[in-house]
Coordinates of C-alpha atoms in Angstrom, one line a residue:
X1 CA 0.0 0.0 0.0
X2 CA 1.9 2.9 -1.2
X3 CA 5.7 3.5 -1.8
X4 CA 7.8 1.9 0.8
X5 CA 10.4 4.7 0.6
X6 CA 7.7 7.2 1.8
X7 CA 6.5 7.8 5.4
X8 CA 3.7 10.4 5.3
X9 CA 4.9 11.8 2.2
X10 CA 8.5 12.1 3.5
X11 CA 11.4 10.2 1.9
X12 CA 13.0 7.7 4.3
X13 CA 16.7 7.8 4.8
X14 CA 18.7 4.8 3.7
X15 CA 19.3 3.5 7.3
X16 CA 15.5 3.5 8.0
X17 CA 14.8 1.8 4.6
X18 CA 17.4 -0.8 5.3
X19 CA 15.9 -1.6 8.8
X20 CA 12.4 -1.8 7.5
X21 CA 13.5 -4.1 4.6
X22 CA 15.3 -6.4 7.2
X23 CA 12.2 -6.4 9.4
X24 CA 10.1 -7.4 6.4
X25 CA 12.5 -10.3 5.6
X26 CA 12.4 -11.4 9.2
X27 CA 8.6 -11.4 9.2
X28 CA 8.5 -13.4 6.0
X29 CA 11.1 -16.0 7.2
X30 CA 9.0 -16.3 10.5
X31 CA 5.9 -16.9 8.4
X32 CA 7.7 -19.5 6.3
X33 CA 8.7 -21.4 9.4
X34 CA 5.2 -21.2 11.1
X35 CA 3.5 -22.3 7.7
X36 CA 6.0 -25.1 7.4
X37 CA 5.5 -26.3 10.9
X38 CA 1.7 -26.3 10.3
X39 CA 2.0 -28.1 7.0
X40 CA 0.7 -25.2 5.1
X41 CA 3.2 -25.6 2.4
X42 CA 1.6 -23.4 -0.4
X43 CA 1.7 -20.4 2.0
X44 CA 5.2 -21.1 3.1
X45 CA 6.3 -21.6 -0.6
X46 CA 4.5 -18.3 -1.6
X47 CA 6.3 -16.3 1.1
X48 CA 9.7 -17.8 0.3
X49 CA 9.3 -17.3 -3.4
X50 CA 8.4 -13.6 -2.6
X51 CA 11.7 -13.3 -0.6
X52 CA 13.8 -14.8 -3.3
X53 CA 12.3 -12.5 -6.0
X54 CA 13.2 -9.5 -3.7
X55 CA 16.7 -10.6 -3.1
X56 CA 19.5 -9.0 -5.2
X57 CA 21.0 -11.5 -7.7
X58 CA 24.5 -10.6 -6.6
X59 CA 24.0 -11.7 -2.9
X60 CA 25.1 -15.3 -3.3
X61 CA 28.1 -16.4 -1.5
X62 CA 30.4 -19.2 -2.9
X63 CA 29.6 -21.3 0.1
X64 CA 26.4 -21.4 2.1
X65 CA 25.9 -20.8 5.7
X66 CA 23.6 -22.2 8.5
X67 CA 19.9 -21.9 9.0
X68 CA 20.7 -18.8 11.2
X69 CA 22.4 -17.1 8.3
X70 CA 26.0 -17.0 7.0
X71 CA 28.9 -18.0 9.2
X72 CA 30.1 -14.4 9.4
X73 CA 26.7 -13.4 10.9
X74 CA 25.2 -11.7 7.8
X75 CA 21.7 -12.6 6.9
X76 CA 20.3 -15.1 4.3
X77 CA 21.1 -14.5 0.7
X78 CA 19.6 -15.8 -2.5
X79 CA 21.4 -19.1 -2.4
X80 CA 20.4 -19.8 1.3
X81 CA 16.8 -19.1 0.4
X82 CA 16.9 -21.3 -2.6
X83 CA 18.2 -24.1 -0.5
X84 CA 15.5 -23.5 2.0
X85 CA 12.8 -23.5 -0.7
X86 CA 14.0 -26.9 -2.0
X87 CA 14.0 -28.4 1.4
X88 CA 10.5 -27.0 2.0
X89 CA 9.3 -28.4 -1.3
X90 CA 10.7 -31.8 -0.3
X91 CA 8.7 -31.7 2.9
X92 CA 5.7 -30.9 0.9
X93 CA 6.3 -33.8 -1.5
X94 CA 6.9 -31.8 -4.6
X95 CA 10.2 -33.5 -5.7
X96 CA 10.3 -32.0 -9.2
X97 CA 9.9 -28.4 -8.0
X98 CA 12.6 -29.1 -5.2
X99 CA 14.9 -30.4 -7.8
X100 CA 14.4 -27.2 -9.8
X101 CA 15.0 -25.0 -6.7
X102 CA 18.3 -27.0 -6.0
X103 CA 19.3 -26.6 -9.7
X104 CA 18.9 -22.8 -9.4
X105 CA 20.9 -22.8 -6.3
X106 CA 23.8 -24.8 -8.1
X107 CA 23.9 -22.2 -10.9
X108 CA 24.7 -19.6 -8.2
X109 CA 27.4 -21.4 -6.4
X110 CA 31.0 -21.3 -7.8
X111 CA 32.0 -24.8 -6.9
X112 CA 28.9 -26.8 -6.2
X113 CA 30.8 -30.0 -5.5
X114 CA 32.8 -28.2 -2.7
X115 CA 29.6 -26.7 -1.1
X116 CA 28.3 -28.4 1.9
X117 CA 24.8 -27.3 1.6
X118 CA 24.7 -28.4 -2.2
X119 CA 25.8 -31.8 -1.1
X120 CA 23.2 -31.9 1.7
X121 CA 20.5 -30.9 -0.8
X122 CA 21.6 -33.6 -3.2
X123 CA 21.4 -36.1 -0.4
X124 CA 17.9 -35.0 0.6
X125 CA 16.7 -35.2 -3.0
X126 CA 18.2 -38.7 -3.5
X127 CA 16.5 -39.9 -0.4
X128 CA 13.1 -38.4 -1.5
X129 CA 13.5 -40.0 -4.8
X130 CA 14.0 -43.4 -3.2
X131 CA 17.5 -43.8 -4.4
X132 CA 18.4 -46.4 -1.7
X133 CA 21.6 -47.3 -3.5
X134 CA 22.8 -43.9 -2.4
X135 CA 21.4 -44.0 1.1
X136 CA 24.7 -45.1 2.8
X137 CA 26.5 -42.2 1.1
X138 CA 23.7 -39.8 2.1
X139 CA 24.0 -41.0 5.8
X140 CA 27.7 -40.5 5.8
X141 CA 27.1 -36.9 4.3
X142 CA 24.6 -36.2 7.0
X143 CA 26.8 -37.3 9.8
X144 CA 29.8 -35.5 8.5
X145 CA 27.9 -32.1 8.0
X146 CA 25.9 -32.4 11.2
X147 CA 28.7 -30.7 13.0
X148 CA 28.0 -27.6 11.0
X149 CA 24.6 -27.3 12.5
X150 CA 22.8 -27.5 9.2
X151 CA 19.0 -27.5 9.8
X152 CA 16.5 -28.8 7.2
X153 CA 13.9 -26.1 8.2

């Protein structure tokens, strides 16, 4: 409703706009988590897609962080949001859409084979696809990466 850069007709300064943008992101991520916990997957996916669309394309690090954000304490970037989207879609049972989200993520990461989150996503996808041949490798990957506090959602 209206221009987000205006407050009662006055232009907001950069610091205020950044703070408001971060508050909106936090609200959307909270809604994603709540909707996911209540198995309201279409609503969770809609909020997550909205966050991804609003995220600048150049905000993707070469390696991903934890569920709380990047290792250096900065907030989620486009890559983390795509990873979260794929995992959420797996929870919803939409394997094809999850694979698409993971593929979009892999296009952003410089060395996808070296990226722990990409490997985790591949393992989750293989398990969801019923690739029992790869299950021992997936279990090893989960055990090895568990020390990094990776959360599925």
